[in-house]
Short mmCIF file of C-alpha atoms in Angstrom, two decimals:
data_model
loop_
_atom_site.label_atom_id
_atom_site.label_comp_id
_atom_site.label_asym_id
_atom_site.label_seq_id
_atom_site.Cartn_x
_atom_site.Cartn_y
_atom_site.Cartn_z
CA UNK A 1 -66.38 -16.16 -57.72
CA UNK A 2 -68.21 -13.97 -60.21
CA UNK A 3 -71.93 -14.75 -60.92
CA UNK A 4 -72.52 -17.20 -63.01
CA UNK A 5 -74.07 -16.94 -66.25
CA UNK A 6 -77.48 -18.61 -67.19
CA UNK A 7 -77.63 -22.28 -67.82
CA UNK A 8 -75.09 -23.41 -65.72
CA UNK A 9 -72.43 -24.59 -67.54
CA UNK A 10 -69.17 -26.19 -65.92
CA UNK A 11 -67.38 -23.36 -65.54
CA UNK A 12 -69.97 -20.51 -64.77
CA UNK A 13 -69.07 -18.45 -62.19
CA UNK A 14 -65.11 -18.53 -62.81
CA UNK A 15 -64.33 -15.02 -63.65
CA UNK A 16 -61.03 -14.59 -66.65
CA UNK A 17 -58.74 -11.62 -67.59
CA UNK A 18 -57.04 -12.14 -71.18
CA UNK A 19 -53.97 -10.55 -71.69
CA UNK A 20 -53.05 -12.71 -74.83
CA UNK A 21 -53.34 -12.52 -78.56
CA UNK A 22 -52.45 -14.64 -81.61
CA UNK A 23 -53.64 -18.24 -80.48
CA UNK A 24 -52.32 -20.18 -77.65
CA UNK A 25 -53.55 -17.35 -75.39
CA UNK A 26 -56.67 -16.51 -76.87
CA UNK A 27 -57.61 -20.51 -77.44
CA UNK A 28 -57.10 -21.14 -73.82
CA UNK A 29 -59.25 -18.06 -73.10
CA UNK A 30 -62.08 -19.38 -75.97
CA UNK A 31 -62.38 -23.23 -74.58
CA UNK A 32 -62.58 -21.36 -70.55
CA UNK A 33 -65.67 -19.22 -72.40
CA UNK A 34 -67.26 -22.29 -74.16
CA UNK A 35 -67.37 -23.91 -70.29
CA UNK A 36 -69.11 -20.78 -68.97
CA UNK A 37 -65.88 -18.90 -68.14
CA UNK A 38 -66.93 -14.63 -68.14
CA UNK A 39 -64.00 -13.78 -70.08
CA UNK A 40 -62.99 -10.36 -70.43
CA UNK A 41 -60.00 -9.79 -73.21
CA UNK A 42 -58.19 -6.63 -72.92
CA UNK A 43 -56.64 -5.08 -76.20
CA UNK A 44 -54.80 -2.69 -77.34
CA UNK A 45 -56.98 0.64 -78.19
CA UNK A 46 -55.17 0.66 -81.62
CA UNK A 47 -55.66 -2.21 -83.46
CA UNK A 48 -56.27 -4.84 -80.45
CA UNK A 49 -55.23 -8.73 -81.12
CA UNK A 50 -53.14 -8.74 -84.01
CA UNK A 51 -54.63 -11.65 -86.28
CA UNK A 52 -57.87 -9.29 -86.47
CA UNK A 53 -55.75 -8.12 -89.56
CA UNK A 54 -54.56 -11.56 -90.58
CA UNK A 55 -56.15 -11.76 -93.72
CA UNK A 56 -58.03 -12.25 -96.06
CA UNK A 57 -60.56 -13.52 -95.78
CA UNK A 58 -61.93 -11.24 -93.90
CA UNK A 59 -65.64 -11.38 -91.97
CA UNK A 60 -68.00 -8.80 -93.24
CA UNK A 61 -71.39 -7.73 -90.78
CA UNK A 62 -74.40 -7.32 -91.94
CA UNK A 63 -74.09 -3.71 -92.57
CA UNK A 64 -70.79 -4.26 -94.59
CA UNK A 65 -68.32 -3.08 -91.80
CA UNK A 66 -65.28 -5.21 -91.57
CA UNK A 67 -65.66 -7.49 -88.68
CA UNK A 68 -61.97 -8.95 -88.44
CA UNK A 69 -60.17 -11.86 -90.00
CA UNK A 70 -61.28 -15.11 -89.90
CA UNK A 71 -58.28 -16.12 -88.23
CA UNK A 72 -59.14 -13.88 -85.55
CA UNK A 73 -62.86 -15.74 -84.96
CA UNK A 74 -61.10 -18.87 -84.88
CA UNK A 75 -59.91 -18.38 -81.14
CA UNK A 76 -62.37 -15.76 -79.20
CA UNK A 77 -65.62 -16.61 -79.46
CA UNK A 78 -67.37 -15.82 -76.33
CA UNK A 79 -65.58 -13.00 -74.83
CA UNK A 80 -66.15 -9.51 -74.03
CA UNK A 81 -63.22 -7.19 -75.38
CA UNK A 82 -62.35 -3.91 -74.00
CA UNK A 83 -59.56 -1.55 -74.98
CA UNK A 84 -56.99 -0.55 -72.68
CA UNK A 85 -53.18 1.27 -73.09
CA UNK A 86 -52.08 -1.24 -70.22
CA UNK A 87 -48.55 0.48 -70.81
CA UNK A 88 -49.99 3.94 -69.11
CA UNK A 89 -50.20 4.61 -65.56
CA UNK A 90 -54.30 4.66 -65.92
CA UNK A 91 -54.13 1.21 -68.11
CA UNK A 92 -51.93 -0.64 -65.87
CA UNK A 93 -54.40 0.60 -62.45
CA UNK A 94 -57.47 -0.57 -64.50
CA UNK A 95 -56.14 -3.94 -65.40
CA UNK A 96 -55.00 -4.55 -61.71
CA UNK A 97 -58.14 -3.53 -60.29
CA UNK A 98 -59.98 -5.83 -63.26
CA UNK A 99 -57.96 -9.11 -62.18
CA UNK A 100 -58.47 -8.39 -57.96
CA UNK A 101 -61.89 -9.10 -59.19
CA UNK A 102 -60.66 -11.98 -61.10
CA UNK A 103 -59.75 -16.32 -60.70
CA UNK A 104 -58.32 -16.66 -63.41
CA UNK A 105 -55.77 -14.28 -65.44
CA UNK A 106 -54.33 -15.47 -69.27
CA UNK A 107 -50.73 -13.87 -70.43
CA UNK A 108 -48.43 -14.57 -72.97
CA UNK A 109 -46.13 -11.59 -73.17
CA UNK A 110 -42.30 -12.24 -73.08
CA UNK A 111 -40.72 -13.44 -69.88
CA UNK A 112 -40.67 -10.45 -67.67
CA UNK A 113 -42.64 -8.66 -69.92
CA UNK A 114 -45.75 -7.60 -67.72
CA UNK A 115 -43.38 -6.58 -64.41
CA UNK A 116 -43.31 -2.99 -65.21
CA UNK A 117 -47.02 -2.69 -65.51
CA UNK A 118 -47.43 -4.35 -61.96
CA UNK A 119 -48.83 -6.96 -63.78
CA UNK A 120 -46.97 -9.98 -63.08
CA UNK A 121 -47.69 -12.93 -60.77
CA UNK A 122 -45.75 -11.56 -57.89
CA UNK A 123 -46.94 -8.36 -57.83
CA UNK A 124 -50.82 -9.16 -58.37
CA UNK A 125 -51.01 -12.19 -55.85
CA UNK A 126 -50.95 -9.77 -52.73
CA UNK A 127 -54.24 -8.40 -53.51
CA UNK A 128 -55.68 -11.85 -54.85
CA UNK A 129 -53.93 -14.82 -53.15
CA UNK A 130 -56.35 -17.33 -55.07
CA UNK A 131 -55.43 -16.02 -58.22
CA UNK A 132 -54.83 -18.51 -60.97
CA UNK A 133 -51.98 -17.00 -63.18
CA UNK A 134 -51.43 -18.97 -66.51
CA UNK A 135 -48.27 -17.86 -68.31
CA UNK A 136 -48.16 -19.00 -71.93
CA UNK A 137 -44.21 -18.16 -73.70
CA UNK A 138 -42.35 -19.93 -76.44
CA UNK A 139 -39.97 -21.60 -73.80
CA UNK A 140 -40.94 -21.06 -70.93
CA UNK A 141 -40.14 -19.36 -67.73
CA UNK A 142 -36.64 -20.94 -67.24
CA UNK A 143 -34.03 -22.86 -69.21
CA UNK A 144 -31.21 -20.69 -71.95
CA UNK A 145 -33.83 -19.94 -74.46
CA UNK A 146 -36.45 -17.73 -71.53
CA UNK A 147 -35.97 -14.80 -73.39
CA UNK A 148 -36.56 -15.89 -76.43
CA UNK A 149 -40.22 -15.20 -78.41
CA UNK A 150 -41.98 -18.00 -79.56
CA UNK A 151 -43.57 -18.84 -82.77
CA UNK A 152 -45.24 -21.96 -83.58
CA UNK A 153 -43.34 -22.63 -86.76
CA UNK A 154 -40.08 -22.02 -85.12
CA UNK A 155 -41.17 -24.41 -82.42
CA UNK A 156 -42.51 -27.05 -84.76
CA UNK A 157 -39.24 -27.64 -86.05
CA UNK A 158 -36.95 -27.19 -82.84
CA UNK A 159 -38.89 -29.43 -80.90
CA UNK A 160 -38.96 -32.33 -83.49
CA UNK A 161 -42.53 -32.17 -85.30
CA UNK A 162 -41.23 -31.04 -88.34
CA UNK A 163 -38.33 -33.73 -88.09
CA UNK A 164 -41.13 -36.38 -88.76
CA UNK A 165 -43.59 -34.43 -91.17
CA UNK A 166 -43.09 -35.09 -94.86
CA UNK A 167 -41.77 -37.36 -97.37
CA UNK A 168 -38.43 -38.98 -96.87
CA UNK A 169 -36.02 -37.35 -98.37
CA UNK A 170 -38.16 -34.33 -99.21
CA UNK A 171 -38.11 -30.91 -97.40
CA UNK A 172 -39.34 -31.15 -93.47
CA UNK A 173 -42.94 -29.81 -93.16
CA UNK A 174 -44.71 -28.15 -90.72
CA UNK A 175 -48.47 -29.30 -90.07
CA UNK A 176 -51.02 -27.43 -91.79
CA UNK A 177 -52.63 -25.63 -88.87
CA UNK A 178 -50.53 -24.21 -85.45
CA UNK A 179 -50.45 -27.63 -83.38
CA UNK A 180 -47.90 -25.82 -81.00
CA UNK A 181 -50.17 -22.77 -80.36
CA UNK A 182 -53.15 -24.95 -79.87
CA UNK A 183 -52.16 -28.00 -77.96
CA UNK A 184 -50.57 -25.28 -75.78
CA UNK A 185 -54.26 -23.62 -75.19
CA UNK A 186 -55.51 -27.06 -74.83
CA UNK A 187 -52.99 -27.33 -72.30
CA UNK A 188 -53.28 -24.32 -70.88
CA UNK A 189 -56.96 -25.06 -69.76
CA UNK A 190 -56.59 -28.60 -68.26
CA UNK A 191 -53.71 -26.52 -66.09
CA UNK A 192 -56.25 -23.64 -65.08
CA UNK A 193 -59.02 -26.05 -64.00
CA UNK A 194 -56.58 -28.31 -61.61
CA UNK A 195 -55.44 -24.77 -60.08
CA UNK A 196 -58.65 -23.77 -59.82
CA UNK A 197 -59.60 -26.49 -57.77
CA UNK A 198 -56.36 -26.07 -55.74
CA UNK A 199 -57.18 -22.71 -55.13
CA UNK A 200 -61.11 -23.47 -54.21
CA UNK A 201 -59.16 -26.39 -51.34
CA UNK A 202 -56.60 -24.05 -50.32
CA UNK A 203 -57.31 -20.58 -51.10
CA UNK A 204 -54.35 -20.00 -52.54
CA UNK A 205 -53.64 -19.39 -56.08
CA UNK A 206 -50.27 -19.88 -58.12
CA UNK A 207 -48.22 -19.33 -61.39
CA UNK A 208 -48.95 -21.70 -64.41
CA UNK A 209 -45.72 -22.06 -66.39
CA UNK A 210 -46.97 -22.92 -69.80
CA UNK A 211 -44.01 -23.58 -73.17
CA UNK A 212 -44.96 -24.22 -76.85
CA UNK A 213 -41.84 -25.92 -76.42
CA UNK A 214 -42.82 -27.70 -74.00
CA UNK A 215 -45.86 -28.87 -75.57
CA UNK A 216 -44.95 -30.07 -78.53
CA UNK A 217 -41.67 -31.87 -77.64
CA UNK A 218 -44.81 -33.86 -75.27
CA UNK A 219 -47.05 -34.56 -77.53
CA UNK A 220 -45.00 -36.32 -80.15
CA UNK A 221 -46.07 -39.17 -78.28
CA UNK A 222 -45.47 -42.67 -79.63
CA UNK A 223 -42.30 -41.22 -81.52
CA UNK A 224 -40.62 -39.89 -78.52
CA UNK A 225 -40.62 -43.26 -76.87
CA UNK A 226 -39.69 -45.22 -80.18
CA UNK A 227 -36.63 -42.97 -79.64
CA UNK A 228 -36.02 -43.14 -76.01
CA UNK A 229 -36.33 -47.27 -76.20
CA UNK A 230 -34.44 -47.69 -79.57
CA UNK A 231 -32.17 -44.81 -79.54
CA UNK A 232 -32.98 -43.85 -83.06
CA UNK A 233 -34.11 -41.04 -84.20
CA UNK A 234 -37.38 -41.47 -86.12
CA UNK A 235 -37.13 -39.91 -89.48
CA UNK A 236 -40.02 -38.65 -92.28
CA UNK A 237 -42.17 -41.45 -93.46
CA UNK A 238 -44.52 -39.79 -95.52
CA UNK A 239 -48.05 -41.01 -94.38
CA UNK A 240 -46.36 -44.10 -93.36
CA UNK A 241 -46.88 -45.40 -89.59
CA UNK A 242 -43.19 -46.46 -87.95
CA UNK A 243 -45.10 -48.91 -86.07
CA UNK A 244 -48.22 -50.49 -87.99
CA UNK A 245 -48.43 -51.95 -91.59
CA UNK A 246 -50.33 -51.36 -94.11
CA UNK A 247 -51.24 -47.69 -91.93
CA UNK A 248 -50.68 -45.11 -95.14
CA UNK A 249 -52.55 -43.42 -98.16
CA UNK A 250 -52.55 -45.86 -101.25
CA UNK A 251 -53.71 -44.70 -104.44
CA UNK A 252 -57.09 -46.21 -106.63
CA UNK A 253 -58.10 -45.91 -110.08
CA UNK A 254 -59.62 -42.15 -109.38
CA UNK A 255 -57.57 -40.79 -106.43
CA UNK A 256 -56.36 -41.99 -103.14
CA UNK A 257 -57.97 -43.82 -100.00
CA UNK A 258 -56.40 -44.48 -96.16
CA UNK A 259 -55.99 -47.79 -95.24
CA UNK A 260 -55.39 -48.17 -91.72
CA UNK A 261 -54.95 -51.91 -90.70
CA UNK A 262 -54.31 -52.13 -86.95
CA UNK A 263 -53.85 -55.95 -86.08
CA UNK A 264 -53.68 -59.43 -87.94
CA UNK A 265 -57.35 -60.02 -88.15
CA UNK A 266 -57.80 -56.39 -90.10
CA UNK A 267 -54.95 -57.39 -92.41
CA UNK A 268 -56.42 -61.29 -93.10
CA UNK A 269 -59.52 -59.19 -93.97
CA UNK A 270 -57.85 -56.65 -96.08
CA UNK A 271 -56.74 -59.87 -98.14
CA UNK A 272 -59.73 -61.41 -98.61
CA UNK A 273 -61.81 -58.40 -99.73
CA UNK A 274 -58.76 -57.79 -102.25
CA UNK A 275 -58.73 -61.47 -103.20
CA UNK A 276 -55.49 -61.34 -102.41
CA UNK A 277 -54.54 -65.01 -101.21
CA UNK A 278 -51.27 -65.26 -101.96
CA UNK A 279 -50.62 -61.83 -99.60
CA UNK A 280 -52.85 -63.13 -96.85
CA UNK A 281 -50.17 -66.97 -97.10
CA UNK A 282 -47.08 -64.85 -97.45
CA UNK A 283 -45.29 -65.40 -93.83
CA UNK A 284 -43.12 -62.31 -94.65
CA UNK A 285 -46.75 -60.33 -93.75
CA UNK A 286 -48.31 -62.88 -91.23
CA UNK A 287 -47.74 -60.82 -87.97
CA UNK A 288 -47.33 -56.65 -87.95
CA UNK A 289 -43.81 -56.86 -86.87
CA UNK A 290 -42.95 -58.99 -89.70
CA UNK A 291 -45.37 -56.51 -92.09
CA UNK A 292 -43.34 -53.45 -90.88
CA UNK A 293 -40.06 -55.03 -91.61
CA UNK A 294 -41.24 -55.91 -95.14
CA UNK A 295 -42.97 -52.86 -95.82
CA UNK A 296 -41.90 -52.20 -98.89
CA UNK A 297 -42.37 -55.18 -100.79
CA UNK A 298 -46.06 -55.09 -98.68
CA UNK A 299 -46.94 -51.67 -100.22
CA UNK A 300 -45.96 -52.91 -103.73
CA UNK A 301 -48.26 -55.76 -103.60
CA UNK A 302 -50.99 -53.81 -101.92
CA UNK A 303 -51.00 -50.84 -104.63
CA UNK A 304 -51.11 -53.58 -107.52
CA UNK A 305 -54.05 -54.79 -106.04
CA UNK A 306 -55.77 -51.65 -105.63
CA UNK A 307 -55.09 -50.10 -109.18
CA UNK A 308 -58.40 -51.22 -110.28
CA UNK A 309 -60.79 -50.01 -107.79
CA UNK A 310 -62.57 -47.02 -107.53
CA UNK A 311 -62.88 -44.95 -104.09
CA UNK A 312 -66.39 -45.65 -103.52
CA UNK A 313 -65.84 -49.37 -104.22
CA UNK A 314 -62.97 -49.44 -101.45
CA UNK A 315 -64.07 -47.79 -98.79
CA UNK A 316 -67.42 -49.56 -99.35
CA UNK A 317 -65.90 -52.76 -99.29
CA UNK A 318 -63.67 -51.94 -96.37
CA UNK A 319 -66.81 -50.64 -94.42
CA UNK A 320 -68.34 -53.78 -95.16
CA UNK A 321 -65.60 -56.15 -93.97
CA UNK A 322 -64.84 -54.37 -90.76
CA UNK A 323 -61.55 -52.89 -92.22
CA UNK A 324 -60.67 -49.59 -91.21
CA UNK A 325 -60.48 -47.08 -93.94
CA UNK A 326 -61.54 -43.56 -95.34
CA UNK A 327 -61.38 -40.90 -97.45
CA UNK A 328 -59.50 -37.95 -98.04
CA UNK A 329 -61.55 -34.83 -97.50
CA UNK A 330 -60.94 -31.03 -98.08
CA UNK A 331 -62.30 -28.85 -95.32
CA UNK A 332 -65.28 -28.67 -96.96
CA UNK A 333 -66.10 -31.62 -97.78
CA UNK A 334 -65.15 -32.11 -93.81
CA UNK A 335 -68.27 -29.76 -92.95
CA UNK A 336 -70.67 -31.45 -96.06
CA UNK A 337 -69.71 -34.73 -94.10
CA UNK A 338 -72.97 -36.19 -92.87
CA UNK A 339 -71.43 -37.22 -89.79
CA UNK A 340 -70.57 -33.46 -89.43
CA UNK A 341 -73.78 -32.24 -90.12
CA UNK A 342 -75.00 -35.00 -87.62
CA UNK A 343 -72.37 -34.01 -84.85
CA UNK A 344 -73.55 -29.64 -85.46
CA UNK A 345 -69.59 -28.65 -85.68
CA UNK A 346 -70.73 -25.56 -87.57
CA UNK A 347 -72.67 -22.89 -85.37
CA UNK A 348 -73.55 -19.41 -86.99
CA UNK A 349 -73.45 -17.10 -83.83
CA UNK A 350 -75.67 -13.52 -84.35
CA UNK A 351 -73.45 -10.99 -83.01
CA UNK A 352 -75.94 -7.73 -81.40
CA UNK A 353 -76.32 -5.80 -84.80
CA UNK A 354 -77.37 -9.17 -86.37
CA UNK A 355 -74.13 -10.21 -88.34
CA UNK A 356 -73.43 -14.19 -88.21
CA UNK A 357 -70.39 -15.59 -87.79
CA UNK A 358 -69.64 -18.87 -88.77
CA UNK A 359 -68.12 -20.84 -85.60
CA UNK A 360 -66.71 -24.02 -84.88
CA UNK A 361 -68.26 -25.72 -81.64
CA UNK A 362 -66.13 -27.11 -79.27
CA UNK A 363 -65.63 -31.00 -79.36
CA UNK A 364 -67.09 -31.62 -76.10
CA UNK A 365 -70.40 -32.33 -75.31
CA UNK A 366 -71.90 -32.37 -71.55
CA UNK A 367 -75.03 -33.55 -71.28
CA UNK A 368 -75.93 -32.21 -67.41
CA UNK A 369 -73.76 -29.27 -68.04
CA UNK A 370 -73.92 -28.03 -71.31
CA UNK A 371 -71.14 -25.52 -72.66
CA UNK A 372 -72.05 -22.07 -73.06
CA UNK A 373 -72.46 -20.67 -77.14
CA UNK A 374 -74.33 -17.15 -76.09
CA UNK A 375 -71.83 -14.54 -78.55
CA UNK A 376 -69.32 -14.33 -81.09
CA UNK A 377 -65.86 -12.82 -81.21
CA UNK A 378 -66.34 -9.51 -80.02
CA UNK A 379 -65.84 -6.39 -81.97
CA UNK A 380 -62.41 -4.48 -80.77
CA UNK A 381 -63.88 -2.96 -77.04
CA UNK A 382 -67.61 -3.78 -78.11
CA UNK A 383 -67.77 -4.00 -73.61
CA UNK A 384 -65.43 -1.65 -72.50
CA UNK A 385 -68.42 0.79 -70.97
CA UNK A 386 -70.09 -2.46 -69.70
CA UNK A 387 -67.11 -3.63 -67.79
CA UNK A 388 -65.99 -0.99 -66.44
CA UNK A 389 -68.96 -0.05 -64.91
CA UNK A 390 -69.41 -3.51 -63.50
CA UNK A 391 -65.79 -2.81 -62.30
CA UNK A 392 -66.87 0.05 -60.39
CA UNK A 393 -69.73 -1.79 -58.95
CA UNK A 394 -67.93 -4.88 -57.87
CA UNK A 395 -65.29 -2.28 -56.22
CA UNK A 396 -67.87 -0.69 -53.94
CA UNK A 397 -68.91 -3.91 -52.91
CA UNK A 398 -64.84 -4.51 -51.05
CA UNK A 399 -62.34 -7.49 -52.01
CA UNK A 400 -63.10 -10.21 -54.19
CA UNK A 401 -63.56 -13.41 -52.79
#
């Protein structure tokens, strides 16, 4: 493996080649960084990764040049970009001899797509048997819809999210960030690192097969299995739990507050705090099952009850009688959060001419083995001269190993 970086996180030493944009991809590629990964993202000359113009807002250095979109920064911190034409003769050779060098290499072109550059599993393995080849599509490498591209939206709603994601009756809805794209990086990683280690036991590599359909028909979780055991469909419930009552957003006298009431005990609680006796007798609402099946009347009694009190005064309340329960918050009252603060989610990461960019740590914290923060996004081929003469170095010194 490569030489590992300074501080010795988990994954210093494992050596990446990113031939993905958008966000599965390139998320992957970011959390493999975080760990220590040296990740080397090759663009396009002209224009690289496409969400660099997915904007506004747009980040600005600290000499007013345009630094990319936010989106962009949202999946490649800690990479080192370089620019190559990987569909000319001299592109393709340099990206070969990059990943014989290479553990791990990231793709997410079209099924097939990568063949004609020489740059598909098959063709690279010969000259790297331990390579680690993750494959990231919208449906994977087999099945009727192969060919297909994938988009997260599209996904969303073929694969059921979007089936479950709204108010009854209303339009479906998609979540409000890409859960397809990023579950799928998430993925994507815990798949790299269990090759990896095959590949350290056997020497042999292989071909990670990696579908946003895939994912998110997997992670519906809970709701797939109230399907397969009822055989019913679940259907949009709003913020409604199928399973758990009262689990839902109720409004107060100045806005709205979760209550989240996970057993008996929480609900008897709940009650009291409300002075609610009469709710806390009633044997329609004495066990969960029979406060699912009575839902509605449940949610009629609870919002009566709550019309009077303020948020502060619930959620204090709630706090105070072990009751589980919380507010609402915008993103940024999400980063004002003390518990935020507390927790250092936001980083500002000083790029080499001294711009910051705001960052989002990872949510993962190693104590012995601390993950790796040391740069920013990279500017489109801000290490192209710096990797390619490392190539030529590592190149004189024979096959990697």
């Amino acid at each position: 493996m490569s030489q590992a970086k300074t501080n010795n996180p988990p994954l210093a030493g494992v050596r990446v080649i990113e031939l993905a944009r958008i966000l599965a991809g390139p998320w992957a590629g970011q959390l493999l960084a975080d760990l220590g990964a040296d990740v080397i993202k090759i663009e396009h000359p002209e224009g690289g990764d496409d969400t660099r113009r997915w904007g506004p807002p747009f980040v600005t250095g600290a000499d007013g040049e345009n630094l990319s979109a936010a989106y962009y920064h949202s999946a490649n911190r800690g990479k080192r970009s370089i620019t190559l034409d990987i569909a000319s003769e001299d592109g393709a050779r340099t990206a070969r001899e990059l990943i014989a060098t290479a553990d791990v290499v990231i793709e997410n072109f079209k099924v097939g797509g990568l063949k004609k550059y020489g740059l598909d599993y098959e063709s690279l393995k010969a000259a790297n048997p331990a390579l680690v080849y993750c494959s990231i599509t919208g449906f994977g490498q087999t099945g009727p819809y192969a060919p297909r591209a994938g988009y997260d939206f599209i996904i969303q709603a073929m694969a059921g999210m979007m089936s479950i994601t709204g108010e009854k009756g209303r339009e479906p809805q998609k979540a409000g960030v890409a859960i397809s794209d990023i579950f799928t990086g998430l993925y994507s990683v815990i798949a790299i690192q269990a090759a990896l280690r095959h590949a350290e036991k056997s020497g042999q590599g292989q071909m990670i097969d990696m579908a946003l359909f895939d994912t998110q028909a997997g992670i519906l979780g809970n709701q797939n299995l109230n399907y397969l055991v009822s055989g019913k469909a679940p259907e949009q419930m709003g913020n409604a739990h199928m399973n758990i009552a009262p689990y839902e957003v109720f409004p107060v006298e100045d806005g709205h507050v979760i209550i989240a009431v996970g057993n008996d005990g929480q609900f008897q609680r709940f009650c009291k705090l409300l002075g609610a006796t009469a709710m806390a007798q009633d044997p329609d609402f004495q066990t969960n099952p029979s406060r699912v099946a009575h839902r509605e009347r449940l949610r009629t009694e609870i919002v009566a009850q709550m019309s009077t009190w303020s948020k502060a005064d619930m959620l204090a309340a709630c706090e105070a009688n072990a009751v589980p329960a919380g507010p609402i918050n915008t993103i940024a009252e999400m980063f004002d959060d003390p518990q935020a603060i507390a927790r250092g989610l936001r980083m500002d990461l000083a790029d080499q001419a001294g711009s910051a960019i705001p960052s989002v740590r990872a949510p993962i914290l190693l104590p012995a083995s601390p993950l790796h923060y040391d740069r920013p996004s990279p500017r489109l081929g801000e290490h192209t001269d710096e990797v390619l003469a490392e190539l030529e170095t590592l190149k004189s010194k024979g096959p990697h190993t």
